[in-house]
Amino acid sequence: MSETTPAPLPIWKKLWRSAVREPFSGDRRSRLRIVMNNLILHLHPSQVPVRTLRFTYSWGLGGLSALLVVLLAVTGAMLMFVYTPAPEKAYQSILALETLVWYGQLVRNLHHWAGNALVVVTALHLLRVFFTGAFREPRAFNWLVGVALLLLTVAANFTGYLLPWDQLAYWGITVGASIVTYVPLIGNTIAQVLLGGPEIGSATLLNFYALHLSVIPLAMLFLMSLHFWRVRKDGGLSLPRGIDEPPVTKDENVTTFSDLVRPEAVWATVTVTALVLWSMTVNAPLEPLANPDLSPNPAKAAWYFMGIQELLLHFHPLIGAIVIPGLALLGLAALPYLDSDMDSVGVYFRSRRGRWLAALSAAAGLVLTVGYVLLDEVALDLPALLPSLPTLVSNGIVPLAALLLGLFGYGALMRRLFRATRCEATLSLFILILTGFLILTLIGIFFRGPGMALMWPWDVAATVH
Ligand code: HEM
């Protein structure tokens, strides 16, 4: 061989070069660094504006949602080795997992709590994006992708809820599926397709298993990739700024590795540690084997549907279960098109006035919701007051019209009395509705006992087993 011809590369180096087009000094550290660089630079740009690193702006909530999804995929894959999706075997396989499999209980707890945490963290991420006005152009499309991701997160939780096949699962899904039947004309058909028949049975379990393990995760994977890609294409994170600062369009850049990836790694370690410690202390619930003949009293939906179940107590089912949640969802998706004020992007709660209007609206939401629930419980009986009308009108369309008029009036009041701008009025209305929904959810979870009667949480705890 002549002196100028380079020595042939060993096959493993050829393989490396064909996969990763980066110089490689040969030591293990440099190989690790190159792999990490490639992975991270697919997710992040090499430099980011220094302002976007303010932890109290994004709270790392988007990244945390992604981390929880990964954790769910890993623990879910482990659970698949033990779980059997058939009614007579599902419950036994969960019992075996908890008692016979090494760390089986811990893996189940981690999966359960991470799933619940994902609903909360994704919702908080949505609120952060809304409160900072980061949903406006050019991020309007990504907001829509986010709304779809939130729906998929709830769907993933709902389908997983049935899998342990205990009383909680069976009756939670019974209540959840009954909500679907209120969709006009096609409600019963949708419920039958979802359940795989007229009632919950082995076909339902198989349907939910397939949705939970393949359809929903694949859809999430696709939408998450689209979401991350759009964050980069939309110019990275919106730029945060103080209440009196003028809008910023450009900022000093810093390198991703030292300034972004390091704090991300710390935040990820802290949250995973907290989740592991929590899962070591608190077990995921498991009630006795599902019994279709023994309905618990009260039969409650999963906690994230309790707001809707509470609405059903106050409105005709079509209005409470379908029209109101449907309108709320439409409003959420349409937000970027209703409020496109570019001047307040990056400012928490829009402005100084926006901040105290937000506090006022949260207080108003609390008082009005609690007031309405108590009034409806003790005094208001619309079907008795309007006996000549069908209940869809007396207990549905009439209170819905009053609700919509009230919301419209509230928005007009904000503008007239407090000289709120259009975007401050939208913020006030959003917070009023959000607080109302949260209060309904809390009432449903903690203040409803047997027969869904209102009672104090300690009385609920004493009567419901
Ligand atoms: C599984 C669910 C989700 C994941 C994994 C996720 C992930 C992320 C990540 C990593 C970011 C960048 C960092 C950050 O803002 O924290 C981001 C930004 C963003 N997300 Fe999400 N997200 C999810 C759900 C949502 C939802 C429910 C919405 C709203 C409906 C949403 C809307 C947005 C928007 C508009 C941005 C850009 C924000 C800005 O520029 O300030 N995402 N998301």
Short mmCIF file of C-alpha atoms and ligand atoms in Angstrom, two decimals:
data_model
loop_
_atom_site.label_atom_id
_atom_site.label_comp_id
_atom_site.label_asym_id
_atom_site.label_seq_id
_atom_site.Cartn_x
_atom_site.Cartn_y
_atom_site.Cartn_z
CA MET A 1 0.00 0.00 0.00
CA SER A 2 1.42 3.47 -0.93
CA GLU A 3 2.02 6.04 1.82
CA THR A 4 -0.64 8.45 0.47
CA THR A 5 -3.53 5.91 0.40
CA PRO A 6 -5.44 6.11 3.69
CA ALA A 7 -5.80 2.86 5.60
CA PRO A 8 -9.21 1.21 5.03
CA LEU A 9 -11.67 2.01 7.80
CA PRO A 10 -12.88 -0.78 10.11
CA ILE A 11 -16.45 -1.79 9.35
CA TRP A 12 -17.90 -0.30 12.55
CA LYS A 13 -16.41 3.12 11.67
CA LYS A 14 -17.88 2.86 8.15
CA LEU A 15 -21.27 2.09 9.69
CA TRP A 16 -20.92 5.08 12.04
CA ARG A 17 -20.03 7.44 9.16
CA SER A 18 -22.90 6.23 7.04
CA ALA A 19 -25.33 6.95 9.91
CA VAL A 20 -23.92 10.17 11.43
CA ARG A 21 -22.15 12.67 9.20
CA GLU A 22 -20.03 14.28 11.91
CA PRO A 23 -16.28 14.18 12.65
CA PHE A 24 -15.55 11.62 15.32
CA SER A 25 -12.37 11.58 17.32
CA GLY A 26 -12.80 7.95 18.30
CA ASP A 27 -13.36 8.17 22.06
CA ARG A 28 -16.60 7.21 23.77
CA ARG A 29 -17.36 10.71 25.07
CA SER A 30 -17.21 12.27 21.62
CA ARG A 31 -19.53 9.56 20.23
CA LEU A 32 -22.07 10.23 22.99
CA ARG A 33 -21.85 13.99 22.43
CA ILE A 34 -22.46 13.62 18.70
CA VAL A 35 -25.49 11.41 19.20
CA MET A 36 -26.95 13.80 21.77
CA ASN A 37 -26.26 16.82 19.53
CA ASN A 38 -28.07 15.20 16.65
CA LEU A 39 -31.05 14.26 18.78
CA ILE A 40 -31.34 17.59 20.56
CA LEU A 41 -30.78 19.69 17.45
CA HIS A 42 -33.70 17.93 15.84
CA LEU A 43 -35.89 19.29 18.61
CA HIS A 44 -34.23 22.64 19.31
CA PRO A 45 -32.42 25.17 17.12
CA SER A 46 -28.71 25.59 17.94
CA GLN A 47 -29.36 29.02 19.47
CA VAL A 48 -32.39 30.46 21.28
CA PRO A 49 -33.39 34.00 22.31
CA VAL A 50 -32.28 34.59 25.90
CA ARG A 51 -35.73 35.86 26.97
CA THR A 52 -37.44 32.55 26.19
CA LEU A 53 -35.31 30.89 28.88
CA ARG A 54 -37.21 32.68 31.68
CA PHE A 55 -38.57 29.75 33.63
CA THR A 56 -41.50 31.76 35.00
CA TYR A 57 -42.69 32.41 31.43
CA SER A 58 -43.25 28.90 30.06
CA TRP A 59 -42.74 26.96 33.35
CA GLY A 60 -41.34 24.23 31.09
CA LEU A 61 -44.90 22.89 30.79
CA GLY A 62 -44.76 21.88 27.10
CA GLY A 63 -41.53 19.94 27.64
CA LEU A 64 -42.99 18.39 30.78
CA SER A 65 -46.03 17.18 28.82
CA ALA A 66 -43.67 15.56 26.29
CA LEU A 67 -41.64 13.95 29.09
CA LEU A 68 -44.80 12.49 30.64
CA VAL A 69 -45.84 11.07 27.27
CA VAL A 70 -42.45 9.31 27.00
CA LEU A 71 -42.75 8.00 30.56
CA LEU A 72 -46.26 6.71 29.77
CA ALA A 73 -44.98 4.94 26.64
CA VAL A 74 -42.17 3.23 28.59
CA THR A 75 -44.30 2.14 31.57
CA GLY A 76 -47.20 1.22 29.23
CA ALA A 77 -44.90 -1.06 27.21
CA MET A 78 -43.87 -2.79 30.47
CA LEU A 79 -47.50 -3.27 31.52
CA MET A 80 -48.30 -4.94 28.17
CA PHE A 81 -46.17 -7.94 29.15
CA VAL A 82 -48.57 -8.82 31.96
CA TYR A 83 -51.98 -7.38 31.06
CA THR A 84 -54.63 -9.52 29.30
CA PRO A 85 -57.52 -7.66 27.59
CA ALA A 86 -60.36 -10.07 28.38
CA PRO A 87 -62.98 -9.43 31.09
CA GLU A 88 -62.33 -12.64 33.02
CA LYS A 89 -58.54 -12.20 32.92
CA ALA A 90 -57.93 -8.42 32.99
CA TYR A 91 -58.58 -7.94 36.71
CA GLN A 92 -56.56 -11.07 37.59
CA SER A 93 -53.64 -9.82 35.52
CA ILE A 94 -53.65 -6.51 37.39
CA LEU A 95 -53.72 -8.38 40.71
CA ALA A 96 -50.83 -10.58 39.52
CA LEU A 97 -48.93 -7.48 38.42
CA GLU A 98 -49.36 -5.93 41.85
CA THR A 99 -48.47 -8.98 43.89
CA LEU A 100 -46.30 -11.36 41.82
CA VAL A 101 -44.29 -9.18 39.45
CA TRP A 102 -41.14 -7.44 40.66
CA TYR A 103 -41.83 -3.69 40.86
CA GLY A 104 -45.16 -4.37 39.10
CA GLN A 105 -47.08 -2.20 41.56
CA LEU A 106 -44.59 0.65 41.11
CA VAL A 107 -44.79 0.48 37.30
CA ARG A 108 -48.61 0.50 37.45
CA ASN A 109 -48.57 3.43 39.90
CA LEU A 110 -46.16 5.37 37.69
CA HIS A 111 -48.34 4.79 34.62
CA HIS A 112 -51.51 5.75 36.49
CA TRP A 113 -50.18 8.94 38.09
CA ALA A 114 -48.27 10.05 34.98
CA GLY A 115 -51.51 9.68 32.97
CA ASN A 116 -53.43 11.84 35.42
CA ALA A 117 -50.56 14.33 35.66
CA LEU A 118 -50.53 14.61 31.85
CA VAL A 119 -54.15 15.86 31.81
CA VAL A 120 -53.29 18.49 34.45
CA VAL A 121 -49.93 19.54 32.94
CA THR A 122 -51.32 19.77 29.37
CA ALA A 123 -54.23 21.87 30.62
CA LEU A 124 -51.81 24.14 32.54
CA HIS A 125 -49.69 24.46 29.38
CA LEU A 126 -52.81 25.52 27.45
CA LEU A 127 -53.57 28.11 30.16
CA ARG A 128 -50.00 29.45 30.04
CA VAL A 129 -50.23 29.83 26.27
CA PHE A 130 -53.60 31.58 26.61
CA PHE A 131 -52.60 33.87 29.48
CA THR A 132 -49.50 35.06 27.59
CA GLY A 133 -51.43 35.61 24.33
CA ALA A 134 -49.07 33.15 22.58
CA PHE A 135 -51.96 31.58 20.63
CA ARG A 136 -52.19 34.42 18.12
CA GLU A 137 -50.64 34.46 14.62
CA PRO A 138 -48.28 32.96 13.57
CA ARG A 139 -49.10 30.36 16.25
CA ALA A 140 -52.86 30.05 15.60
CA PHE A 141 -52.51 26.73 13.77
CA ASN A 142 -50.31 25.30 16.53
CA TRP A 143 -52.96 26.30 19.05
CA LEU A 144 -55.43 24.12 17.08
CA VAL A 145 -52.95 21.23 17.07
CA GLY A 146 -52.65 21.75 20.85
CA VAL A 147 -56.44 21.59 21.33
CA ALA A 148 -56.45 18.27 19.42
CA LEU A 149 -53.59 17.04 21.65
CA LEU A 150 -55.57 17.92 24.77
CA LEU A 151 -58.58 15.97 23.46
CA LEU A 152 -56.35 12.99 22.68
CA THR A 153 -54.84 13.16 26.18
CA VAL A 154 -58.33 12.94 27.70
CA ALA A 155 -59.27 10.14 25.27
CA ALA A 156 -56.12 8.20 26.21
CA ASN A 157 -57.03 8.51 29.90
CA PHE A 158 -60.66 7.58 29.32
CA THR A 159 -59.83 4.42 27.33
CA GLY A 160 -57.19 3.39 29.89
CA TYR A 161 -59.73 3.84 32.70
CA LEU A 162 -61.63 0.66 31.71
CA LEU A 163 -58.63 -1.65 31.43
CA PRO A 164 -58.30 -2.76 35.12
CA TRP A 165 -61.91 -4.01 34.88
CA ASP A 166 -62.78 -3.14 38.48
CA GLN A 167 -65.95 -1.47 39.77
CA LEU A 168 -64.45 2.02 39.36
CA ALA A 169 -63.58 1.29 35.72
CA TYR A 170 -66.86 -0.39 34.79
CA TRP A 171 -69.15 2.26 36.26
CA GLY A 172 -66.93 5.21 35.31
CA ILE A 173 -67.11 4.11 31.67
CA THR A 174 -70.85 3.41 31.97
CA VAL A 175 -71.41 7.04 33.03
CA GLY A 176 -68.93 8.35 30.41
CA ALA A 177 -70.54 6.35 27.57
CA SER A 178 -74.04 7.46 28.63
CA ILE A 179 -72.94 11.07 28.03
CA VAL A 180 -72.22 10.16 24.36
CA THR A 181 -75.78 8.84 23.87
CA TYR A 182 -77.14 12.40 24.23
CA VAL A 183 -75.67 13.41 20.84
CA PRO A 184 -78.80 13.96 18.70
CA LEU A 185 -79.67 11.28 16.10
CA ILE A 186 -76.33 9.43 16.09
CA GLY A 187 -75.56 9.32 19.84
CA ASN A 188 -76.75 5.75 20.34
CA THR A 189 -74.86 4.55 17.25
CA ILE A 190 -71.61 6.21 18.40
CA ALA A 191 -72.02 4.65 21.87
CA GLN A 192 -72.68 1.21 20.33
CA VAL A 193 -69.63 1.45 18.05
CA LEU A 194 -67.48 2.58 21.00
CA LEU A 195 -68.77 -0.17 23.29
CA GLY A 196 -68.78 -2.80 20.53
CA GLY A 197 -72.42 -3.65 21.35
CA PRO A 198 -75.38 -2.46 23.43
CA GLU A 199 -73.53 -2.72 26.75
CA ILE A 200 -70.04 -2.91 28.23
CA GLY A 201 -68.48 -6.35 27.72
CA SER A 202 -65.51 -8.15 26.18
CA ALA A 203 -65.88 -6.25 22.85
CA THR A 204 -65.71 -2.93 24.76
CA LEU A 205 -62.54 -3.99 26.52
CA LEU A 206 -60.92 -5.00 23.24
CA ASN A 207 -62.03 -1.73 21.54
CA PHE A 208 -60.66 0.36 24.38
CA TYR A 209 -57.43 -1.68 24.46
CA ALA A 210 -56.85 -1.12 20.72
CA LEU A 211 -57.66 2.59 20.99
CA HIS A 212 -55.49 3.02 24.09
CA LEU A 213 -52.50 1.11 22.76
CA SER A 214 -52.40 1.94 19.08
CA VAL A 215 -54.84 4.45 17.59
CA ILE A 216 -54.52 7.19 20.22
CA PRO A 217 -50.71 6.89 20.77
CA LEU A 218 -50.10 6.96 16.99
CA ALA A 219 -52.31 10.03 16.59
CA MET A 220 -50.48 11.68 19.53
CA LEU A 221 -47.09 10.86 18.06
CA PHE A 222 -48.10 12.43 14.76
CA LEU A 223 -49.60 15.55 16.31
CA MET A 224 -46.71 16.00 18.77
CA SER A 225 -44.21 15.88 15.89
CA LEU A 226 -46.32 18.45 14.02
CA HIS A 227 -46.56 20.57 17.18
CA PHE A 228 -42.78 20.62 17.81
CA TRP A 229 -42.05 21.30 14.14
CA ARG A 230 -44.51 24.20 14.16
CA VAL A 231 -42.97 25.69 17.33
CA ARG A 232 -39.70 25.97 15.36
CA LYS A 233 -41.34 27.12 12.13
CA ASP A 234 -43.33 29.80 13.99
CA GLY A 235 -40.04 31.33 15.13
CA GLY A 236 -39.59 29.49 18.43
CA LEU A 237 -41.33 30.47 21.63
CA SER A 238 -43.11 33.83 21.78
CA LEU A 239 -40.91 36.45 23.47
CA PRO A 240 -41.90 37.27 27.04
CA ARG A 241 -41.89 40.83 28.27
CA GLY A 242 -42.84 42.93 31.28
CA ILE A 243 -46.11 44.79 31.57
CA ASP A 244 -44.67 48.22 30.75
CA GLU A 245 -42.08 47.07 28.20
CA PRO A 246 -42.69 47.86 24.52
CA PRO A 247 -43.19 44.83 22.18
CA VAL A 248 -39.93 43.03 21.39
CA THR A 249 -39.26 41.51 18.00
CA LYS A 250 -35.58 40.56 18.36
CA ASP A 251 -33.46 39.41 21.25
CA GLU A 252 -29.89 38.35 22.03
CA ASN A 253 -29.31 34.65 21.26
CA VAL A 254 -27.58 32.08 23.50
CA THR A 255 -26.50 28.51 22.75
CA THR A 256 -29.06 25.79 23.26
CA PHE A 257 -26.72 23.31 24.90
CA SER A 258 -25.48 25.21 27.90
CA ASP A 259 -28.43 27.53 28.45
CA LEU A 260 -31.51 25.51 27.53
CA VAL A 261 -30.72 21.80 27.66
CA ARG A 262 -29.10 21.96 31.10
CA PRO A 263 -32.08 23.57 32.89
CA GLU A 264 -34.40 21.24 30.94
CA ALA A 265 -32.44 18.24 32.23
CA VAL A 266 -32.63 19.54 35.82
CA TRP A 267 -36.39 20.19 35.55
CA ALA A 268 -36.96 16.73 34.02
CA THR A 269 -34.93 15.06 36.81
CA VAL A 270 -36.83 16.94 39.54
CA THR A 271 -40.26 16.03 38.15
CA VAL A 272 -39.44 12.38 37.43
CA THR A 273 -38.01 12.03 40.96
CA ALA A 274 -41.14 13.62 42.45
CA LEU A 275 -43.36 11.28 40.40
CA VAL A 276 -41.37 8.20 41.43
CA LEU A 277 -41.52 9.21 45.13
CA TRP A 278 -45.28 9.84 44.85
CA SER A 279 -45.78 6.47 43.11
CA MET A 280 -43.78 4.73 45.84
CA THR A 281 -46.11 6.24 48.45
CA VAL A 282 -49.59 6.27 46.88
CA ASN A 283 -51.00 3.23 45.05
CA ALA A 284 -53.21 3.55 41.97
CA PRO A 285 -56.80 2.69 43.03
CA LEU A 286 -58.12 -0.82 42.45
CA GLU A 287 -61.65 -1.65 43.57
CA PRO A 288 -63.28 -5.12 43.60
CA LEU A 289 -63.86 -6.94 40.29
CA ALA A 290 -66.41 -5.24 37.99
CA ASN A 291 -69.97 -6.27 38.80
CA PRO A 292 -72.59 -5.18 36.23
CA ASP A 293 -75.36 -6.00 38.77
CA LEU A 294 -74.01 -3.82 41.58
CA SER A 295 -74.09 -0.13 40.74
CA PRO A 296 -72.23 2.06 43.25
CA ASN A 297 -74.15 5.00 44.66
CA PRO A 298 -73.24 7.54 43.41
CA ALA A 299 -71.79 6.28 40.11
CA LYS A 300 -69.29 8.97 39.16
CA ALA A 301 -67.41 9.58 35.91
CA ALA A 302 -63.61 9.99 35.84
CA TRP A 303 -62.57 13.24 37.60
CA TYR A 304 -61.94 15.17 34.34
CA PHE A 305 -65.56 14.55 33.28
CA MET A 306 -67.09 15.50 36.65
CA GLY A 307 -67.69 19.07 35.45
CA ILE A 308 -69.87 17.70 32.63
CA GLN A 309 -71.61 15.23 34.98
CA GLU A 310 -72.38 18.18 37.27
CA LEU A 311 -73.82 20.14 34.30
CA LEU A 312 -76.16 17.19 33.69
CA LEU A 313 -77.71 17.80 37.12
CA HIS A 314 -78.67 21.36 36.15
CA PHE A 315 -79.55 21.18 32.46
CA HIS A 316 -81.43 18.89 30.07
CA PRO A 317 -78.86 16.19 29.04
CA LEU A 318 -78.66 17.38 25.42
CA ILE A 319 -77.75 20.90 26.57
CA GLY A 320 -75.59 19.92 29.59
CA ALA A 321 -73.66 17.06 28.00
CA ILE A 322 -73.41 18.11 24.36
CA VAL A 323 -74.36 21.73 23.55
CA ILE A 324 -72.51 23.53 26.39
CA PRO A 325 -69.26 21.44 26.18
CA GLY A 326 -69.46 21.63 22.35
CA LEU A 327 -69.82 25.43 22.39
CA ALA A 328 -66.97 25.70 24.92
CA LEU A 329 -64.72 23.59 22.70
CA LEU A 330 -65.63 25.60 19.60
CA GLY A 331 -64.90 28.82 21.46
CA LEU A 332 -61.53 27.45 22.60
CA ALA A 333 -60.55 26.49 19.04
CA ALA A 334 -61.76 29.84 17.67
CA LEU A 335 -59.86 31.96 20.25
CA PRO A 336 -56.97 32.95 17.92
CA TYR A 337 -59.52 34.20 15.42
CA LEU A 338 -61.60 36.09 18.01
CA ASP A 339 -58.63 37.79 19.68
CA SER A 340 -55.79 38.78 17.42
CA ASP A 341 -54.33 41.74 19.33
CA MET A 342 -50.60 41.45 18.65
CA ASP A 343 -49.56 44.16 21.11
CA SER A 344 -49.94 42.06 24.24
CA VAL A 345 -48.20 38.84 23.07
CA GLY A 346 -45.74 37.75 25.76
CA VAL A 347 -47.37 39.72 28.62
CA TYR A 348 -49.06 37.67 31.31
CA PHE A 349 -52.77 38.68 31.45
CA ARG A 350 -52.33 41.30 28.69
CA SER A 351 -51.95 44.49 30.80
CA ARG A 352 -52.21 45.95 34.30
CA ARG A 353 -55.99 46.30 33.85
CA GLY A 354 -56.10 42.77 32.38
CA ARG A 355 -54.57 41.42 35.60
CA TRP A 356 -57.15 42.80 37.96
CA LEU A 357 -60.01 42.04 35.57
CA ALA A 358 -58.73 38.44 35.57
CA ALA A 359 -58.82 38.38 39.41
CA LEU A 360 -62.29 39.98 39.41
CA SER A 361 -63.58 37.43 36.86
CA ALA A 362 -62.20 34.49 38.86
CA ALA A 363 -64.01 35.82 41.96
CA ALA A 364 -67.21 36.41 39.95
CA GLY A 365 -66.98 32.87 38.46
CA LEU A 366 -66.67 31.39 41.96
CA VAL A 367 -69.59 33.32 43.48
CA LEU A 368 -71.94 32.92 40.47
CA THR A 369 -71.30 29.17 40.04
CA VAL A 370 -71.67 28.30 43.73
CA GLY A 371 -74.72 30.59 43.89
CA TYR A 372 -76.39 28.93 40.88
CA VAL A 373 -75.72 25.37 42.13
CA LEU A 374 -77.25 26.23 45.56
CA LEU A 375 -80.21 28.07 44.01
CA ASP A 376 -80.91 25.14 41.65
CA GLU A 377 -80.65 22.72 44.59
CA VAL A 378 -83.04 24.46 46.96
CA ALA A 379 -85.38 26.76 45.03
CA LEU A 380 -85.17 26.72 41.24
CA ASP A 381 -87.37 24.16 39.48
CA LEU A 382 -87.75 25.34 35.88
CA PRO A 383 -89.86 22.37 34.61
CA ALA A 384 -92.37 23.05 37.44
CA LEU A 385 -92.35 26.79 36.69
CA LEU A 386 -92.92 26.20 32.95
CA PRO A 387 -95.11 23.06 32.96
CA SER A 388 -96.53 23.58 29.47
CA LEU A 389 -93.10 23.39 27.83
CA PRO A 390 -91.15 20.20 27.04
CA THR A 391 -88.17 19.76 29.44
CA LEU A 392 -85.73 20.31 26.54
CA VAL A 393 -87.07 23.88 26.43
CA SER A 394 -87.85 24.55 30.10
CA ASN A 395 -84.72 22.93 31.53
CA GLY A 396 -82.48 23.25 28.48
CA ILE A 397 -83.00 26.03 25.99
CA VAL A 398 -84.35 28.55 28.55
CA PRO A 399 -81.40 28.28 31.03
CA LEU A 400 -78.93 28.04 28.10
CA ALA A 401 -80.31 31.28 26.63
CA ALA A 402 -80.05 32.90 30.08
CA LEU A 403 -76.44 31.67 30.41
CA LEU A 404 -75.43 32.99 26.98
CA LEU A 405 -77.16 36.32 27.64
CA GLY A 406 -75.38 36.53 31.01
CA LEU A 407 -71.98 35.89 29.38
CA PHE A 408 -72.68 38.43 26.66
CA GLY A 409 -73.76 40.95 29.31
CA TYR A 410 -70.62 40.27 31.36
CA GLY A 411 -68.38 40.96 28.34
CA ALA A 412 -70.31 44.19 27.59
CA LEU A 413 -70.04 45.22 31.26
CA MET A 414 -66.27 44.74 31.19
CA ARG A 415 -66.01 46.98 28.14
CA ARG A 416 -68.37 49.70 29.34
CA LEU A 417 -67.68 49.85 33.06
CA PHE A 418 -63.94 49.11 33.06
CA ARG A 419 -63.10 50.29 29.53
CA ALA A 420 -61.60 46.87 28.79
CA THR A 421 -60.17 46.39 25.31
CA ARG A 422 -61.58 43.55 23.19
CA CYS A 423 -58.72 41.25 24.21
CA GLU A 424 -59.10 42.11 27.93
CA ALA A 425 -62.85 41.41 27.69
CA THR A 426 -62.12 38.03 26.00
CA LEU A 427 -59.65 37.23 28.80
CA SER A 428 -62.26 38.13 31.46
CA LEU A 429 -64.90 35.93 29.84
CA PHE A 430 -62.46 33.04 29.46
CA ILE A 431 -61.53 33.24 33.15
CA LEU A 432 -65.18 33.50 34.20
CA ILE A 433 -66.04 30.32 32.24
CA LEU A 434 -62.86 28.50 33.31
CA THR A 435 -63.52 29.23 37.00
CA GLY A 436 -67.12 28.09 36.62
CA PHE A 437 -66.00 24.80 35.05
CA LEU A 438 -63.35 24.21 37.74
CA ILE A 439 -65.86 24.89 40.53
CA LEU A 440 -68.39 22.48 38.94
CA THR A 441 -65.65 19.84 38.71
CA LEU A 442 -64.68 20.30 42.37
CA ILE A 443 -68.34 20.19 43.48
CA GLY A 444 -68.84 16.97 41.47
CA ILE A 445 -65.73 15.31 42.92
CA PHE A 446 -65.93 16.37 46.56
CA PHE A 447 -69.45 17.58 47.36
CA ARG A 448 -71.71 14.95 45.76
CA GLY A 449 -72.75 11.91 47.82
CA PRO A 450 -75.35 9.14 47.41
CA GLY A 451 -78.05 10.05 44.87
CA MET A 452 -75.68 12.89 43.80
CA ALA A 453 -77.02 14.90 46.76
CA LEU A 454 -74.99 17.93 47.85
CA MET A 455 -73.09 17.31 51.09
CA TRP A 456 -69.82 18.21 52.84
CA PRO A 457 -66.74 16.26 51.68
CA TRP A 458 -66.34 14.52 55.07
CA ASP A 459 -69.97 13.31 54.89
CA VAL A 460 -69.30 12.09 51.31
CA ALA A 461 -66.22 10.24 52.59
CA ALA A 462 -68.26 8.70 55.42
CA THR A 463 -71.13 7.50 53.19
CA VAL A 464 -69.38 6.47 49.96
CA HIS A 465 -67.22 3.35 50.10
C1 HEM B 1 -49.34 16.42 24.71
C2 HEM B 1 -49.57 17.71 24.71
C3 HEM B 1 -48.57 18.82 24.39
C4 HEM B 1 -47.20 18.78 24.25
C5 HEM B 1 -46.28 17.58 24.42
C6 HEM B 1 -46.77 20.13 23.94
C7 HEM B 1 -45.45 20.53 23.80
C8 HEM B 1 -45.04 21.83 23.60
C9 HEM B 1 -43.68 22.33 23.70
C10 HEM B 1 -42.47 21.45 24.05
C11 HEM B 1 -43.68 23.65 23.43
C12 HEM B 1 -42.50 24.62 23.50
C13 HEM B 1 -42.14 24.93 24.97
C14 HEM B 1 -43.25 25.47 25.87
O1 HEM B 1 -44.03 26.34 25.46
O2 HEM B 1 -43.33 24.99 27.01
C15 HEM B 1 -45.05 24.03 23.12
C16 HEM B 1 -45.45 25.29 22.74
C17 HEM B 1 -46.74 25.61 22.37
N1 HEM B 1 -47.87 24.83 22.60
FE1 HEM B 1 -47.85 22.93 23.22
N2 HEM B 1 -47.88 20.94 23.83
C18 HEM B 1 -48.99 20.18 24.11
C19 HEM B 1 -50.30 20.64 24.18
C20 HEM B 1 -50.69 21.93 23.83
C21 HEM B 1 -52.02 22.47 24.00
C22 HEM B 1 -53.17 21.73 24.69
C23 HEM B 1 -52.00 23.74 23.47
C24 HEM B 1 -53.12 24.73 23.35
C25 HEM B 1 -54.33 24.45 22.97
C26 HEM B 1 -50.67 24.00 22.96
C27 HEM B 1 -50.27 25.11 22.27
C28 HEM B 1 -48.96 25.53 22.13
C29 HEM B 1 -48.52 26.78 21.54
C30 HEM B 1 -49.42 27.85 20.86
C31 HEM B 1 -47.13 26.85 21.71
C32 HEM B 1 -46.22 28.03 21.34
C33 HEM B 1 -46.13 28.86 22.61
C34 HEM B 1 -45.23 30.08 22.53
O3 HEM B 1 -44.68 30.34 21.48
O4 HEM B 1 -45.12 30.78 23.57
N3 HEM B 1 -49.89 22.89 23.23
N4 HEM B 1 -45.86 22.91 23.24
#
